[in-house]
Tab-separated table of C-alpha atoms in Angstrom:
chain	number	residue	atom	x	y	z
Q	160	LEU	CA	-44.480	25.488	-26.241
Q	161	ASP	CA	-45.068	25.062	-29.946
Q	162	ASP	CA	-43.028	23.418	-32.675
Q	163	ARG	CA	-40.866	26.450	-32.899
Q	164	GLY	CA	-40.171	26.640	-29.159
Q	165	VAL	CA	-42.461	29.727	-28.532
Q	166	TRP	CA	-44.754	29.527	-25.506
Q	167	GLN	CA	-48.375	29.928	-26.599
Q	168	PRO	CA	-50.234	31.960	-26.124
Q	169	ASP	CA	-47.078	34.164	-26.743
Q	170	HIS	CA	-47.634	37.405	-24.369
Q	171	LEU	CA	-44.140	38.860	-25.199
Q	172	PRO	CA	-45.385	41.473	-27.806
Q	173	SER	CA	-47.963	42.750	-25.386
Q	174	TRP	CA	-45.477	42.674	-22.406
Q	175	LEU	CA	-42.883	44.641	-24.229
Q	176	GLY	CA	-45.516	47.028	-26.091
Q	177	GLU	CA	-48.086	47.843	-23.452
Q	178	ASP	CA	-47.092	50.591	-21.336
Q	179	PRO	CA	-48.408	49.447	-17.898
Q	180	ASP	CA	-46.278	46.286	-18.158
Q	181	LEU	CA	-42.766	46.408	-16.701
Q	182	PRO	CA	-39.988	44.240	-18.344
Q	183	LEU	CA	-37.170	44.165	-16.111
Q	184	ILE	CA	-33.440	42.774	-16.533
Q	185	ILE	CA	-31.785	41.255	-13.323
Q	186	VAL	CA	-28.012	42.048	-13.377
Q	187	ALA	CA	-25.499	40.727	-11.004
Q	188	GLY	CA	-21.820	41.600	-11.094
Q	189	GLY	CA	-22.280	43.493	-14.115
Q	190	ARG	CA	-23.729	40.548	-16.083
Q	191	ARG	CA	-27.359	39.890	-17.151
Q	192	VAL	CA	-28.473	36.873	-15.257
Q	193	GLY	CA	-32.301	36.964	-15.488
Q	194	PHE	CA	-35.507	38.959	-15.910
Q	195	ALA	CA	-38.799	39.709	-14.511
Q	196	LEU	CA	-42.063	40.655	-16.364
Q	197	VAL	CA	-44.309	42.602	-14.095
Q	198	ALA	CA	-48.064	43.202	-15.196
Q	199	ARG	CA	-49.554	46.050	-13.813
Q	200	ALA	CA	-53.251	47.173	-13.312
Q	201	PRO	CA	-55.271	47.622	-15.393
Q	202	SER	CA	-54.554	44.399	-17.289
Q	203	LEU	CA	-56.469	41.232	-18.259
Q	204	TRP	CA	-53.780	39.136	-16.646
Q	205	ILE	CA	-54.206	40.428	-13.195
Q	206	ALA	CA	-56.530	38.917	-10.459
Q	207	PRO	CA	-59.246	41.360	-9.798
Q	208	GLY	CA	-58.250	43.626	-6.841
Q	209	CYS	CA	-54.439	43.077	-7.494
Q	210	ASP	CA	-52.183	45.988	-8.576
Q	211	HIS	CA	-49.193	43.709	-9.857
Q	212	ARG	CA	-48.644	40.334	-11.037
Q	213	MET	CA	-45.375	38.748	-11.448
Q	214	SER	CA	-45.976	37.306	-14.677
Q	215	GLU	CA	-42.577	35.796	-15.454
Q	216	PHE	CA	-39.563	35.421	-13.327
Q	217	PHE	CA	-36.375	33.799	-14.596
Q	218	VAL	CA	-32.709	33.445	-13.343
Q	219	LEU	CA	-30.095	31.643	-15.233
Q	220	ARG	CA	-29.537	28.129	-13.830
Q	221	ARG	CA	-25.866	28.706	-13.031
Q	222	GLU	CA	-26.723	31.863	-11.055
Q	223	ARG	CA	-29.515	30.239	-8.892
Q	224	ARG	CA	-29.255	29.234	-5.261
Q	225	GLN	CA	-26.798	32.206	-4.549
Q	226	GLY	CA	-29.895	34.607	-3.382
Q	227	ILE	CA	-29.791	36.574	-6.447
Q	228	GLY	CA	-33.503	35.726	-7.348
Q	229	ALA	CA	-34.626	36.328	-3.781
Q	230	LEU	CA	-32.854	39.740	-3.755
Q	231	ALA	CA	-34.124	40.510	-6.994
Q	232	ALA	CA	-37.873	39.583	-6.190
Q	233	HIS	CA	-37.779	41.691	-3.137
Q	234	ALA	CA	-36.509	44.691	-5.034
Q	235	VAL	CA	-39.316	44.464	-7.484
Q	236	PHE	CA	-41.706	44.142	-4.649
Q	237	ASP	CA	-40.203	46.967	-2.613
Q	238	ALA	CA	-40.246	49.300	-5.640
Q	239	HIS	CA	-43.940	48.616	-6.371
Q	240	PRO	CA	-46.022	48.627	-3.179
Q	241	GLY	CA	-49.641	47.380	-3.616
Q	242	ARG	CA	-51.475	44.113	-3.901
Q	243	TRP	CA	-49.718	41.575	-5.629
Q	244	GLU	CA	-50.232	38.081	-7.282
Q	245	VAL	CA	-47.699	35.544	-8.071
Q	246	SER	CA	-48.445	32.002	-9.399
Q	247	GLU	CA	-46.719	28.764	-10.279
Q	248	LEU	CA	-47.642	25.599	-11.927
Q	249	VAL	CA	-48.351	23.025	-9.376
Q	250	ARG	CA	-45.936	20.504	-11.111
Q	251	ASN	CA	-43.198	23.051	-10.333
Q	252	GLU	CA	-42.091	22.342	-6.933
Q	253	ARG	CA	-38.856	24.240	-6.798
Q	254	ALA	CA	-40.771	27.371	-7.811
Q	255	ILE	CA	-43.429	26.815	-5.218
Q	256	ARG	CA	-40.766	26.594	-2.404
Q	257	PHE	CA	-39.032	29.636	-3.875
Q	258	TRP	CA	-41.927	31.730	-3.942
Q	259	ARG	CA	-43.488	30.735	-0.462
Q	260	ARG	CA	-40.141	31.487	1.010
Q	261	VAL	CA	-39.733	34.881	-0.758
Q	262	ILE	CA	-43.259	36.070	-0.196
Q	263	GLY	CA	-43.205	34.752	3.439
Q	264	GLU	CA	-40.063	36.869	4.019
Q	265	GLN	CA	-41.571	39.776	2.164
Q	266	THR	CA	-45.088	39.724	4.258
Q	267	ASP	CA	-43.843	38.142	7.596
Q	268	GLY	CA	-46.012	35.185	6.372
Q	269	ARG	CA	-49.063	37.108	5.756
Q	270	TYR	CA	-50.228	35.977	2.353
Q	271	GLU	CA	-53.343	34.060	0.864
Q	272	GLU	CA	-52.593	30.903	-1.192
Q	273	THR	CA	-55.101	29.310	-3.409
Q	274	ALA	CA	-54.867	26.317	-6.027
Q	275	ASP	CA	-56.498	24.772	-8.984
Q	276	ALA	CA	-55.544	21.856	-11.001
Q	277	GLU	CA	-52.911	23.946	-12.946
Q	278	GLU	CA	-51.518	26.687	-10.607
Q	279	LEU	CA	-50.959	27.496	-7.139
Q	280	ARG	CA	-51.537	31.253	-6.583
Q	281	GLN	CA	-50.298	33.787	-3.782
Q	282	ILE	CA	-52.015	37.020	-3.158
Q	283	PHE	CA	-50.212	39.567	-0.722
Q	284	ARG	CA	-49.814	43.165	0.070
Q	285	VAL	CA	-46.435	45.067	0.118
Q	286	ARG	CA	-46.575	48.149	2.321
Q	287	PRO	CA	-44.573	50.974	1.115
Q	288	HIS	CA	-40.979	51.767	2.349
Q	289	ALA	CA	-40.980	49.963	5.938
Q	290	ALA	CA	-40.020	46.529	4.511
Q	291	ALA	CA	-37.585	47.679	2.304
Q	292	VAL	CA	-35.788	49.958	4.770
Q	293	ARG	CA	-35.749	46.881	7.344
Q	294	ARG	CA	-34.537	44.392	4.720
Q	295	ALA	CA	-31.864	46.889	3.556
Q	296	ALA	CA	-30.833	47.247	7.141
Q	297	SER	CA	-30.221	43.688	7.500
Q	298	LEU	CA	-28.325	42.889	4.118
Q	299	PRO	CA	-24.656	42.199	4.308
Q	300	ARG	CA	-22.247	44.574	2.738
Q	301	THR	CA	-20.927	43.265	-0.564
Q	302	ALA	CA	-17.984	43.493	-2.837
Q	303	PHE	CA	-20.588	45.028	-5.455
Q	304	GLY	CA	-21.085	48.255	-3.307
Q	305	PRO	CA	-24.293	49.998	-2.833
Q	306	ILE	CA	-27.127	49.793	-5.442
Q	307	GLY	CA	-29.660	52.456	-4.993
Q	308	CYS	CA	-30.576	52.495	-1.233
Q	309	PHE	CA	-29.790	48.761	-0.847
Q	310	ARG	CA	-26.631	46.744	-0.681
Q	311	THR	CA	-27.734	43.870	-2.621
Q	312	GLY	CA	-24.983	43.231	-5.220
Q	313	PHE	CA	-27.520	43.395	-8.244
Q	314	VAL	CA	-29.262	45.946	-10.260
Q	315	ILE	CA	-32.870	45.793	-11.430
Q	316	GLY	CA	-33.087	47.952	-14.740
Q	317	ARG	CA	-35.659	48.572	-17.323
Q	318	THR	CA	-35.256	46.733	-20.680
Q	319	PRO	CA	-34.158	49.105	-23.515
Q	320	ARG	CA	-37.626	50.124	-24.764
Q	321	ARG	CA	-37.482	52.678	-21.975
Q	322	ALA	CA	-34.605	54.844	-20.662
Q	323	ALA	CA	-32.604	52.608	-18.334
Q	324	PRO	CA	-31.917	54.114	-14.912
Q	325	ALA	CA	-28.358	54.893	-14.096
Q	326	GLU	CA	-26.648	52.078	-12.228
Q	327	GLY	CA	-27.276	52.270	-8.502
Q	328	ARG	CA	-30.589	53.915	-8.770
Q	329	PRO	CA	-33.792	52.327	-7.598
Q	330	VAL	CA	-36.326	51.255	-10.325
Q	331	ALA	CA	-39.481	53.685	-10.203
């Protein structure tokens, strides 16, 4: 972070302005509780051979440890099949545990993991449809009702730069 509190380099303008990138808002119980920024190929920020990269993922502290982040991550992965890359700073043990668990669930434990001095990286493939159907069938009914074809209690919607999907529809 620089002296103004801005992360350097500041990738936000490119994430919000470049068409392949996908900024998403995580909504639970009608409240915005987080966001995800997905880089999509072609992009300078994606490892060769990958289709998508979870560039940023954030859930408000007071909303954590309720399953919202895991459900949101699965929804993003399910909506965008292909080869994925996720990375965490090696000093961020909570993020490492979270992503290992979520990616393990998503892939039935089939993913590659590499590390360097700064980052731990997972590479994995999300197959279309089958995992989403299996996961949706195992989710409990919630007070929030159905969200698209899932009963998860949250919505992933595009940010205002593009038309937002109607609530209850999966992200394209």
